[in-house]
Amino acid sequence: MSDGQFERKWLRKYQFELAGAFAVYGLLLMVARKLYPFAEAFAAKLSLSLLPMIGFALAVWAIGRAIMRADELQRKQAMEVIVLAAAATMLLTFGYGFLEFGIGLPRLSMFVVWPVMGLCWILVNLAYLARGKVAWPWRFK
Amino acid sequence: MKNHLRGLRETKGWTQGELADQLEVSRQTVNAIETEKYDPSLPLAFKISVLFKSKIEDIFEP
């Protein structure tokens, strides 16, 4: 009888699709960086600037597919973690925005938001593990 | 919610992974139900009752 095959298949598919999406992202980023210096028209600059986002869109698609294949508890936990991570990101980025105007902290790029949210997502996951809301994988028998 | 899932699984000699595969859920979900950290949805509770050929109320206690 199979042992944990459902979960392993789910994880393998997700890893494969996500890795593929990031490979596309990396490739398109290199292409865009190589070609950008030669672009003169606004439309060309705009297209090349957004070209790597095709890979990012594929990553969103891979995450969406993984969520659709996940079981009910995985979906519930994914939803809780992302909601808390999004709320923490709002708190941090909005608070920093006020500090930019209030005490003159340096203006940050929009690129900062995603890493902040990623970090919040990791921290919320770790808090869930520490509180025993999610079991460490090696504790299963 | 109290339940007798661990006992039923052990009677069959299955691991959590083996039960999870038959229910098409993760091992974590089986573990969370057994340790009473998560109450399954009605469709999953029905799947469990069909698998063990028991009534839902014999497996889960309110």
mmCIF file with all atom_site columns, C-alpha atoms in Angstrom:
data_model
loop_
_atom_site.group_PDB
_atom_site.id
_atom_site.type_symbol
_atom_site.label_atom_id
_atom_site.label_alt_id
_atom_site.label_comp_id
_atom_site.label_asym_id
_atom_site.label_entity_id
_atom_site.label_seq_id
_atom_site.pdbx_PDB_ins_code
_atom_site.Cartn_x
_atom_site.Cartn_y
_atom_site.Cartn_z
_atom_site.occupancy
_atom_site.B_iso_or_equiv
_atom_site.pdbx_formal_charge
_atom_site.auth_seq_id
_atom_site.auth_comp_id
_atom_site.auth_asym_id
_atom_site.auth_atom_id
_atom_site.pdbx_PDB_model_num
ATOM 1   C CA . MET A 1 1   ? 0.000   0.000  0.000   1.00 0.00 ? 1   MET A CA 1
ATOM 2   C CA . SER A 1 2   ? 1.277   3.490  -0.834  1.00 0.00 ? 2   SER A CA 1
ATOM 3   C CA . ASP A 1 3   ? 2.486   5.587  2.078   1.00 0.00 ? 3   ASP A CA 1
ATOM 4   C CA . GLY A 1 4   ? 2.166   9.350  1.726   1.00 0.00 ? 4   GLY A CA 1
ATOM 5   C CA . GLN A 1 5   ? 2.050   9.104  -2.073  1.00 0.00 ? 5   GLN A CA 1
ATOM 6   C CA . PHE A 1 6   ? -0.793  11.630 -2.396  1.00 0.00 ? 6   PHE A CA 1
ATOM 7   C CA . GLU A 1 7   ? 1.244   14.279 -0.572  1.00 0.00 ? 7   GLU A CA 1
ATOM 8   C CA . ARG A 1 8   ? 4.504   13.474 -2.370  1.00 0.00 ? 8   ARG A CA 1
ATOM 9   C CA . LYS A 1 9   ? 2.832   13.661 -5.797  1.00 0.00 ? 9   LYS A CA 1
ATOM 10  C CA . TRP A 1 10  ? 1.276   17.011 -4.870  1.00 0.00 ? 10  TRP A CA 1
ATOM 11  C CA . LEU A 1 11  ? 4.634   18.371 -3.727  1.00 0.00 ? 11  LEU A CA 1
ATOM 12  C CA . ARG A 1 12  ? 6.543   17.035 -6.753  1.00 0.00 ? 12  ARG A CA 1
ATOM 13  C CA . LYS A 1 13  ? 4.077   18.595 -9.216  1.00 0.00 ? 13  LYS A CA 1
ATOM 14  C CA . TYR A 1 14  ? 4.175   21.914 -7.346  1.00 0.00 ? 14  TYR A CA 1
ATOM 15  C CA . GLN A 1 15  ? 7.977   21.985 -7.185  1.00 0.00 ? 15  GLN A CA 1
ATOM 16  C CA . PHE A 1 16  ? 8.250   21.092 -10.877 1.00 0.00 ? 16  PHE A CA 1
ATOM 17  C CA . GLU A 1 17  ? 5.798   23.769 -11.999 1.00 0.00 ? 17  GLU A CA 1
ATOM 18  C CA . LEU A 1 18  ? 7.204   26.450 -9.704  1.00 0.00 ? 18  LEU A CA 1
ATOM 19  C CA . ALA A 1 19  ? 10.806  25.684 -10.669 1.00 0.00 ? 19  ALA A CA 1
ATOM 20  C CA . GLY A 1 20  ? 9.795   25.855 -14.349 1.00 0.00 ? 20  GLY A CA 1
ATOM 21  C CA . ALA A 1 21  ? 8.124   29.220 -13.807 1.00 0.00 ? 21  ALA A CA 1
ATOM 22  C CA . PHE A 1 22  ? 11.199  30.654 -12.069 1.00 0.00 ? 22  PHE A CA 1
ATOM 23  C CA . ALA A 1 23  ? 13.455  29.255 -14.801 1.00 0.00 ? 23  ALA A CA 1
ATOM 24  C CA . VAL A 1 24  ? 11.329  31.119 -17.368 1.00 0.00 ? 24  VAL A CA 1
ATOM 25  C CA . TYR A 1 25  ? 11.512  34.240 -15.177 1.00 0.00 ? 25  TYR A CA 1
ATOM 26  C CA . GLY A 1 26  ? 15.330  34.023 -14.972 1.00 0.00 ? 26  GLY A CA 1
ATOM 27  C CA . LEU A 1 27  ? 15.675  33.475 -18.707 1.00 0.00 ? 27  LEU A CA 1
ATOM 28  C CA . LEU A 1 28  ? 13.365  36.368 -19.599 1.00 0.00 ? 28  LEU A CA 1
ATOM 29  C CA . LEU A 1 29  ? 15.134  38.621 -17.102 1.00 0.00 ? 29  LEU A CA 1
ATOM 30  C CA . MET A 1 30  ? 18.484  37.916 -18.823 1.00 0.00 ? 30  MET A CA 1
ATOM 31  C CA . VAL A 1 31  ? 16.971  38.505 -22.269 1.00 0.00 ? 31  VAL A CA 1
ATOM 32  C CA . ALA A 1 32  ? 15.352  41.768 -21.130 1.00 0.00 ? 32  ALA A CA 1
ATOM 33  C CA . ARG A 1 33  ? 18.614  43.022 -19.585 1.00 0.00 ? 33  ARG A CA 1
ATOM 34  C CA . LYS A 1 34  ? 20.585  42.209 -22.760 1.00 0.00 ? 34  LYS A CA 1
ATOM 35  C CA . LEU A 1 35  ? 18.106  43.888 -25.093 1.00 0.00 ? 35  LEU A CA 1
ATOM 36  C CA . TYR A 1 36  ? 17.084  46.900 -22.989 1.00 0.00 ? 36  TYR A CA 1
ATOM 37  C CA . PRO A 1 37  ? 20.148  49.074 -23.855 1.00 0.00 ? 37  PRO A CA 1
ATOM 38  C CA . PHE A 1 38  ? 19.205  48.829 -27.552 1.00 0.00 ? 38  PHE A CA 1
ATOM 39  C CA . ALA A 1 39  ? 15.552  49.754 -27.026 1.00 0.00 ? 39  ALA A CA 1
ATOM 40  C CA . GLU A 1 40  ? 14.724  53.310 -27.982 1.00 0.00 ? 40  GLU A CA 1
ATOM 41  C CA . ALA A 1 41  ? 10.968  53.452 -28.506 1.00 0.00 ? 41  ALA A CA 1
ATOM 42  C CA . PHE A 1 42  ? 8.746   53.764 -25.436 1.00 0.00 ? 42  PHE A CA 1
ATOM 43  C CA . ALA A 1 43  ? 6.774   50.669 -26.437 1.00 0.00 ? 43  ALA A CA 1
ATOM 44  C CA . ALA A 1 44  ? 9.985   48.606 -26.678 1.00 0.00 ? 44  ALA A CA 1
ATOM 45  C CA . LYS A 1 45  ? 11.189  49.813 -23.269 1.00 0.00 ? 45  LYS A CA 1
ATOM 46  C CA . LEU A 1 46  ? 7.787   49.097 -21.747 1.00 0.00 ? 46  LEU A CA 1
ATOM 47  C CA . SER A 1 47  ? 7.632   45.585 -23.252 1.00 0.00 ? 47  SER A CA 1
ATOM 48  C CA . LEU A 1 48  ? 11.168  44.694 -22.169 1.00 0.00 ? 48  LEU A CA 1
ATOM 49  C CA . SER A 1 49  ? 10.582  46.037 -18.643 1.00 0.00 ? 49  SER A CA 1
ATOM 50  C CA . LEU A 1 50  ? 7.559   43.804 -18.227 1.00 0.00 ? 50  LEU A CA 1
ATOM 51  C CA . LEU A 1 51  ? 8.948   40.771 -20.092 1.00 0.00 ? 51  LEU A CA 1
ATOM 52  C CA . PRO A 1 52  ? 10.192  38.915 -16.933 1.00 0.00 ? 52  PRO A CA 1
ATOM 53  C CA . MET A 1 53  ? 6.711   39.218 -15.442 1.00 0.00 ? 53  MET A CA 1
ATOM 54  C CA . ILE A 1 54  ? 5.561   36.431 -17.789 1.00 0.00 ? 54  ILE A CA 1
ATOM 55  C CA . GLY A 1 55  ? 7.650   34.060 -15.616 1.00 0.00 ? 55  GLY A CA 1
ATOM 56  C CA . PHE A 1 56  ? 6.134   35.588 -12.506 1.00 0.00 ? 56  PHE A CA 1
ATOM 57  C CA . ALA A 1 57  ? 2.628   35.097 -13.902 1.00 0.00 ? 57  ALA A CA 1
ATOM 58  C CA . LEU A 1 58  ? 3.504   31.448 -14.511 1.00 0.00 ? 58  LEU A CA 1
ATOM 59  C CA . ALA A 1 59  ? 4.577   31.169 -10.843 1.00 0.00 ? 59  ALA A CA 1
ATOM 60  C CA . VAL A 1 60  ? 1.179   32.575 -9.788  1.00 0.00 ? 60  VAL A CA 1
ATOM 61  C CA . TRP A 1 61  ? -0.478  29.963 -12.038 1.00 0.00 ? 61  TRP A CA 1
ATOM 62  C CA . ALA A 1 62  ? 1.640   27.184 -10.422 1.00 0.00 ? 62  ALA A CA 1
ATOM 63  C CA . ILE A 1 63  ? 0.693   28.373 -6.915  1.00 0.00 ? 63  ILE A CA 1
ATOM 64  C CA . GLY A 1 64  ? -2.979  28.523 -7.924  1.00 0.00 ? 64  GLY A CA 1
ATOM 65  C CA . ARG A 1 65  ? -2.849  24.965 -9.274  1.00 0.00 ? 65  ARG A CA 1
ATOM 66  C CA . ALA A 1 66  ? -1.139  23.735 -6.097  1.00 0.00 ? 66  ALA A CA 1
ATOM 67  C CA . ILE A 1 67  ? -3.847  25.329 -3.944  1.00 0.00 ? 67  ILE A CA 1
ATOM 68  C CA . MET A 1 68  ? -6.575  23.734 -6.097  1.00 0.00 ? 68  MET A CA 1
ATOM 69  C CA . ARG A 1 69  ? -4.956  20.296 -5.680  1.00 0.00 ? 69  ARG A CA 1
ATOM 70  C CA . ALA A 1 70  ? -4.367  20.728 -1.931  1.00 0.00 ? 70  ALA A CA 1
ATOM 71  C CA . ASP A 1 71  ? -6.600  19.088 0.655   1.00 0.00 ? 71  ASP A CA 1
ATOM 72  C CA . GLU A 1 72  ? -9.006  20.987 2.904   1.00 0.00 ? 72  GLU A CA 1
ATOM 73  C CA . LEU A 1 73  ? -6.636  21.480 5.863   1.00 0.00 ? 73  LEU A CA 1
ATOM 74  C CA . GLN A 1 74  ? -3.765  22.594 3.628   1.00 0.00 ? 74  GLN A CA 1
ATOM 75  C CA . ARG A 1 75  ? -6.073  25.141 1.972   1.00 0.00 ? 75  ARG A CA 1
ATOM 76  C CA . LYS A 1 76  ? -7.320  26.431 5.316   1.00 0.00 ? 76  LYS A CA 1
ATOM 77  C CA . GLN A 1 77  ? -3.800  26.836 6.664   1.00 0.00 ? 77  GLN A CA 1
ATOM 78  C CA . ALA A 1 78  ? -2.527  28.425 3.448   1.00 0.00 ? 78  ALA A CA 1
ATOM 79  C CA . MET A 1 79  ? -5.380  30.937 3.654   1.00 0.00 ? 79  MET A CA 1
ATOM 80  C CA . GLU A 1 80  ? -4.725  31.768 7.331   1.00 0.00 ? 80  GLU A CA 1
ATOM 81  C CA . VAL A 1 81  ? -0.998  32.200 6.789   1.00 0.00 ? 81  VAL A CA 1
ATOM 82  C CA . ILE A 1 82  ? -1.368  34.399 3.702   1.00 0.00 ? 82  ILE A CA 1
ATOM 83  C CA . VAL A 1 83  ? -4.005  36.588 5.385   1.00 0.00 ? 83  VAL A CA 1
ATOM 84  C CA . LEU A 1 84  ? -1.770  37.165 8.419   1.00 0.00 ? 84  LEU A CA 1
ATOM 85  C CA . ALA A 1 85  ? 1.296   37.744 6.222   1.00 0.00 ? 85  ALA A CA 1
ATOM 86  C CA . ALA A 1 86  ? -0.644  40.243 4.062   1.00 0.00 ? 86  ALA A CA 1
ATOM 87  C CA . ALA A 1 87  ? -1.919  42.068 7.157   1.00 0.00 ? 87  ALA A CA 1
ATOM 88  C CA . ALA A 1 88  ? 1.602   42.281 8.620   1.00 0.00 ? 88  ALA A CA 1
ATOM 89  C CA . THR A 1 89  ? 2.915   43.567 5.267   1.00 0.00 ? 89  THR A CA 1
ATOM 90  C CA . MET A 1 90  ? 0.221   46.255 5.195   1.00 0.00 ? 90  MET A CA 1
ATOM 91  C CA . LEU A 1 91  ? 1.165   47.291 8.720   1.00 0.00 ? 91  LEU A CA 1
ATOM 92  C CA . LEU A 1 92  ? 4.887   47.479 7.929   1.00 0.00 ? 92  LEU A CA 1
ATOM 93  C CA . THR A 1 93  ? 4.693   49.167 4.524   1.00 0.00 ? 93  THR A CA 1
ATOM 94  C CA . PHE A 1 94  ? 2.000   51.640 5.538   1.00 0.00 ? 94  PHE A CA 1
ATOM 95  C CA . GLY A 1 95  ? 3.863   52.447 8.763   1.00 0.00 ? 95  GLY A CA 1
ATOM 96  C CA . TYR A 1 96  ? 7.076   52.980 6.803   1.00 0.00 ? 96  TYR A CA 1
ATOM 97  C CA . GLY A 1 97  ? 5.192   55.269 4.403   1.00 0.00 ? 97  GLY A CA 1
ATOM 98  C CA . PHE A 1 98  ? 4.192   57.520 7.303   1.00 0.00 ? 98  PHE A CA 1
ATOM 99  C CA . LEU A 1 99  ? 7.786   57.514 8.568   1.00 0.00 ? 99  LEU A CA 1
ATOM 100 C CA . GLU A 1 100 ? 9.018   58.603 5.110   1.00 0.00 ? 100 GLU A CA 1
ATOM 101 C CA . PHE A 1 101 ? 6.862   61.732 5.380   1.00 0.00 ? 101 PHE A CA 1
ATOM 102 C CA . GLY A 1 102 ? 7.057   62.145 9.151   1.00 0.00 ? 102 GLY A CA 1
ATOM 103 C CA . ILE A 1 103 ? 10.772  61.784 9.914   1.00 0.00 ? 103 ILE A CA 1
ATOM 104 C CA . GLY A 1 104 ? 12.282  61.703 6.443   1.00 0.00 ? 104 GLY A CA 1
ATOM 105 C CA . LEU A 1 105 ? 13.256  58.045 6.144   1.00 0.00 ? 105 LEU A CA 1
ATOM 106 C CA . PRO A 1 106 ? 14.616  57.223 2.662   1.00 0.00 ? 106 PRO A CA 1
ATOM 107 C CA . ARG A 1 107 ? 12.068  56.433 -0.058  1.00 0.00 ? 107 ARG A CA 1
ATOM 108 C CA . LEU A 1 108 ? 12.025  52.733 -0.856  1.00 0.00 ? 108 LEU A CA 1
ATOM 109 C CA . SER A 1 109 ? 11.290  51.030 -4.151  1.00 0.00 ? 109 SER A CA 1
ATOM 110 C CA . MET A 1 110 ? 8.066   49.070 -4.722  1.00 0.00 ? 110 MET A CA 1
ATOM 111 C CA . PHE A 1 111 ? 10.353  46.057 -5.154  1.00 0.00 ? 111 PHE A CA 1
ATOM 112 C CA . VAL A 1 112 ? 10.707  45.977 -1.341  1.00 0.00 ? 112 VAL A CA 1
ATOM 113 C CA . VAL A 1 113 ? 7.059   45.022 -0.767  1.00 0.00 ? 113 VAL A CA 1
ATOM 114 C CA . TRP A 1 114 ? 7.274   41.470 -2.091  1.00 0.00 ? 114 TRP A CA 1
ATOM 115 C CA . PRO A 1 115 ? 10.373  40.444 -0.054  1.00 0.00 ? 115 PRO A CA 1
ATOM 116 C CA . VAL A 1 116 ? 8.717   41.965 3.049   1.00 0.00 ? 116 VAL A CA 1
ATOM 117 C CA . MET A 1 117 ? 5.613   39.880 2.403   1.00 0.00 ? 117 MET A CA 1
ATOM 118 C CA . GLY A 1 118 ? 7.753   36.777 1.776   1.00 0.00 ? 118 GLY A CA 1
ATOM 119 C CA . LEU A 1 119 ? 9.541   37.316 5.080   1.00 0.00 ? 119 LEU A CA 1
ATOM 120 C CA . CYS A 1 120 ? 6.200   37.808 6.900   1.00 0.00 ? 120 CYS A CA 1
ATOM 121 C CA . TRP A 1 121 ? 4.923   34.599 5.276   1.00 0.00 ? 121 TRP A CA 1
ATOM 122 C CA . ILE A 1 122 ? 7.974   32.663 6.537   1.00 0.00 ? 122 ILE A CA 1
ATOM 123 C CA . LEU A 1 123 ? 7.625   34.134 10.051  1.00 0.00 ? 123 LEU A CA 1
ATOM 124 C CA . VAL A 1 124 ? 3.895   33.296 10.261  1.00 0.00 ? 124 VAL A CA 1
ATOM 125 C CA . ASN A 1 125 ? 4.646   29.738 9.098   1.00 0.00 ? 125 ASN A CA 1
ATOM 126 C CA . LEU A 1 126 ? 7.347   29.405 11.765  1.00 0.00 ? 126 LEU A CA 1
ATOM 127 C CA . ALA A 1 127 ? 4.948   30.743 14.414  1.00 0.00 ? 127 ALA A CA 1
ATOM 128 C CA . TYR A 1 128 ? 2.379   28.136 13.313  1.00 0.00 ? 128 TYR A CA 1
ATOM 129 C CA . LEU A 1 129 ? 4.994   25.388 13.608  1.00 0.00 ? 129 LEU A CA 1
ATOM 130 C CA . ALA A 1 130 ? 6.134   26.626 17.030  1.00 0.00 ? 130 ALA A CA 1
ATOM 131 C CA . ARG A 1 131 ? 2.542   26.717 18.307  1.00 0.00 ? 131 ARG A CA 1
ATOM 132 C CA . GLY A 1 132 ? 1.898   23.198 17.028  1.00 0.00 ? 132 GLY A CA 1
ATOM 133 C CA . LYS A 1 133 ? -0.853  24.343 14.650  1.00 0.00 ? 133 LYS A CA 1
ATOM 134 C CA . VAL A 1 134 ? 1.134   22.577 11.956  1.00 0.00 ? 134 VAL A CA 1
ATOM 135 C CA . ALA A 1 135 ? 3.136   19.421 12.722  1.00 0.00 ? 135 ALA A CA 1
ATOM 136 C CA . TRP A 1 136 ? 6.777   19.084 11.726  1.00 0.00 ? 136 TRP A CA 1
ATOM 137 C CA . PRO A 1 137 ? 6.855   16.542 8.848   1.00 0.00 ? 137 PRO A CA 1
ATOM 138 C CA . TRP A 1 138 ? 9.126   14.040 10.670  1.00 0.00 ? 138 TRP A CA 1
ATOM 139 C CA . ARG A 1 139 ? 6.590   13.686 13.504  1.00 0.00 ? 139 ARG A CA 1
ATOM 140 C CA . PHE A 1 140 ? 4.191   11.687 11.306  1.00 0.00 ? 140 PHE A CA 1
ATOM 141 C CA . LYS A 1 141 ? 4.009   7.956  11.833  1.00 0.00 ? 141 LYS A CA 1
ATOM 142 C CA . MET B 2 1   ? -14.002 16.996 18.249  1.00 0.00 ? 1   MET B CA 1
ATOM 143 C CA . LYS B 2 2   ? -13.229 13.636 19.905  1.00 0.00 ? 2   LYS B CA 1
ATOM 144 C CA . ASN B 2 3   ? -12.779 10.746 17.513  1.00 0.00 ? 3   ASN B CA 1
ATOM 145 C CA . HIS B 2 4   ? -11.596 7.148  17.284  1.00 0.00 ? 4   HIS B CA 1
ATOM 146 C CA . LEU B 2 5   ? -9.673  7.492  14.044  1.00 0.00 ? 5   LEU B CA 1
ATOM 147 C CA . ARG B 2 6   ? -6.280  6.480  15.466  1.00 0.00 ? 6   ARG B CA 1
ATOM 148 C CA . GLY B 2 7   ? -7.713  3.310  17.001  1.00 0.00 ? 7   GLY B CA 1
ATOM 149 C CA . LEU B 2 8   ? -9.535  2.384  13.795  1.00 0.00 ? 8   LEU B CA 1
ATOM 150 C CA . ARG B 2 9   ? -6.408  2.993  11.718  1.00 0.00 ? 9   ARG B CA 1
ATOM 151 C CA . GLU B 2 10  ? -4.244  0.929  14.050  1.00 0.00 ? 10  GLU B CA 1
ATOM 152 C CA . THR B 2 11  ? -6.772  -1.913 13.955  1.00 0.00 ? 11  THR B CA 1
ATOM 153 C CA . LYS B 2 12  ? -6.236  -2.045 10.191  1.00 0.00 ? 12  LYS B CA 1
ATOM 154 C CA . GLY B 2 13  ? -2.460  -1.836 10.675  1.00 0.00 ? 13  GLY B CA 1
ATOM 155 C CA . TRP B 2 14  ? -2.153  1.252  8.482   1.00 0.00 ? 14  TRP B CA 1
ATOM 156 C CA . THR B 2 15  ? 0.286   4.127  8.900   1.00 0.00 ? 15  THR B CA 1
ATOM 157 C CA . GLN B 2 16  ? -0.979  7.705  8.749   1.00 0.00 ? 16  GLN B CA 1
ATOM 158 C CA . GLY B 2 17  ? 0.470   7.950  5.249   1.00 0.00 ? 17  GLY B CA 1
ATOM 159 C CA . GLU B 2 18  ? -1.401  4.872  4.059   1.00 0.00 ? 18  GLU B CA 1
ATOM 160 C CA . LEU B 2 19  ? -4.682  6.165  5.460   1.00 0.00 ? 19  LEU B CA 1
ATOM 161 C CA . ALA B 2 20  ? -4.000  9.602  3.976   1.00 0.00 ? 20  ALA B CA 1
ATOM 162 C CA . ASP B 2 21  ? -3.527  8.120  0.514   1.00 0.00 ? 21  ASP B CA 1
ATOM 163 C CA . GLN B 2 22  ? -6.840  6.264  0.707   1.00 0.00 ? 22  GLN B CA 1
ATOM 164 C CA . LEU B 2 23  ? -8.617  9.440  1.757   1.00 0.00 ? 23  LEU B CA 1
ATOM 165 C CA . GLU B 2 24  ? -6.661  11.533 -0.783  1.00 0.00 ? 24  GLU B CA 1
ATOM 166 C CA . VAL B 2 25  ? -5.457  13.977 1.840   1.00 0.00 ? 25  VAL B CA 1
ATOM 167 C CA . SER B 2 26  ? -2.032  14.791 3.327   1.00 0.00 ? 26  SER B CA 1
ATOM 168 C CA . ARG B 2 27  ? -0.522  12.918 6.291   1.00 0.00 ? 27  ARG B CA 1
ATOM 169 C CA . GLN B 2 28  ? -0.705  16.196 8.153   1.00 0.00 ? 28  GLN B CA 1
ATOM 170 C CA . THR B 2 29  ? -4.489  16.209 7.812   1.00 0.00 ? 29  THR B CA 1
ATOM 171 C CA . VAL B 2 30  ? -4.808  12.662 9.166   1.00 0.00 ? 30  VAL B CA 1
ATOM 172 C CA . ASN B 2 31  ? -2.459  13.589 12.033  1.00 0.00 ? 31  ASN B CA 1
ATOM 173 C CA . ALA B 2 32  ? -4.427  16.774 12.808  1.00 0.00 ? 32  ALA B CA 1
ATOM 174 C CA . ILE B 2 33  ? -7.742  14.862 12.889  1.00 0.00 ? 33  ILE B CA 1
ATOM 175 C CA . GLU B 2 34  ? -6.298  12.107 15.113  1.00 0.00 ? 34  GLU B CA 1
ATOM 176 C CA . THR B 2 35  ? -4.834  14.628 17.552  1.00 0.00 ? 35  THR B CA 1
ATOM 177 C CA . GLU B 2 36  ? -8.138  16.529 17.514  1.00 0.00 ? 36  GLU B CA 1
ATOM 178 C CA . LYS B 2 37  ? -6.550  19.725 16.232  1.00 0.00 ? 37  LYS B CA 1
ATOM 179 C CA . TYR B 2 38  ? -8.772  19.756 13.158  1.00 0.00 ? 38  TYR B CA 1
ATOM 180 C CA . ASP B 2 39  ? -12.380 18.738 12.531  1.00 0.00 ? 39  ASP B CA 1
ATOM 181 C CA . PRO B 2 40  ? -12.856 17.307 9.028   1.00 0.00 ? 40  PRO B CA 1
ATOM 182 C CA . SER B 2 41  ? -15.467 18.611 6.619   1.00 0.00 ? 41  SER B CA 1
ATOM 183 C CA . LEU B 2 42  ? -18.643 16.578 6.161   1.00 0.00 ? 42  LEU B CA 1
ATOM 184 C CA . PRO B 2 43  ? -17.494 15.077 2.816   1.00 0.00 ? 43  PRO B CA 1
ATOM 185 C CA . LEU B 2 44  ? -14.201 13.945 4.391   1.00 0.00 ? 44  LEU B CA 1
ATOM 186 C CA . ALA B 2 45  ? -16.013 12.549 7.448   1.00 0.00 ? 45  ALA B CA 1
ATOM 187 C CA . PHE B 2 46  ? -18.242 10.551 5.069   1.00 0.00 ? 46  PHE B CA 1
ATOM 188 C CA . LYS B 2 47  ? -15.190 9.269  3.209   1.00 0.00 ? 47  LYS B CA 1
ATOM 189 C CA . ILE B 2 48  ? -13.710 8.103  6.528   1.00 0.00 ? 48  ILE B CA 1
ATOM 190 C CA . SER B 2 49  ? -16.947 6.413  7.547   1.00 0.00 ? 49  SER B CA 1
ATOM 191 C CA . VAL B 2 50  ? -17.218 4.603  4.182   1.00 0.00 ? 50  VAL B CA 1
ATOM 192 C CA . LEU B 2 51  ? -13.571 3.490  4.383   1.00 0.00 ? 51  LEU B CA 1
ATOM 193 C CA . PHE B 2 52  ? -13.978 2.017  7.873   1.00 0.00 ? 52  PHE B CA 1
ATOM 194 C CA . LYS B 2 53  ? -17.531 0.822  7.208   1.00 0.00 ? 53  LYS B CA 1
ATOM 195 C CA . SER B 2 54  ? -18.729 2.612  10.348  1.00 0.00 ? 54  SER B CA 1
ATOM 196 C CA . LYS B 2 55  ? -21.320 5.283  11.038  1.00 0.00 ? 55  LYS B CA 1
ATOM 197 C CA . ILE B 2 56  ? -19.982 8.850  11.342  1.00 0.00 ? 56  ILE B CA 1
ATOM 198 C CA . GLU B 2 57  ? -21.366 9.086  14.906  1.00 0.00 ? 57  GLU B CA 1
ATOM 199 C CA . ASP B 2 58  ? -19.421 5.930  15.843  1.00 0.00 ? 58  ASP B CA 1
ATOM 200 C CA . ILE B 2 59  ? -16.157 7.553  14.725  1.00 0.00 ? 59  ILE B CA 1
ATOM 201 C CA . PHE B 2 60  ? -16.729 11.170 15.803  1.00 0.00 ? 60  PHE B CA 1
ATOM 202 C CA . GLU B 2 61  ? -18.180 12.342 19.117  1.00 0.00 ? 61  GLU B CA 1
ATOM 203 C CA . PRO B 2 62  ? -19.571 15.859 19.522  1.00 0.00 ? 62  PRO B CA 1
#
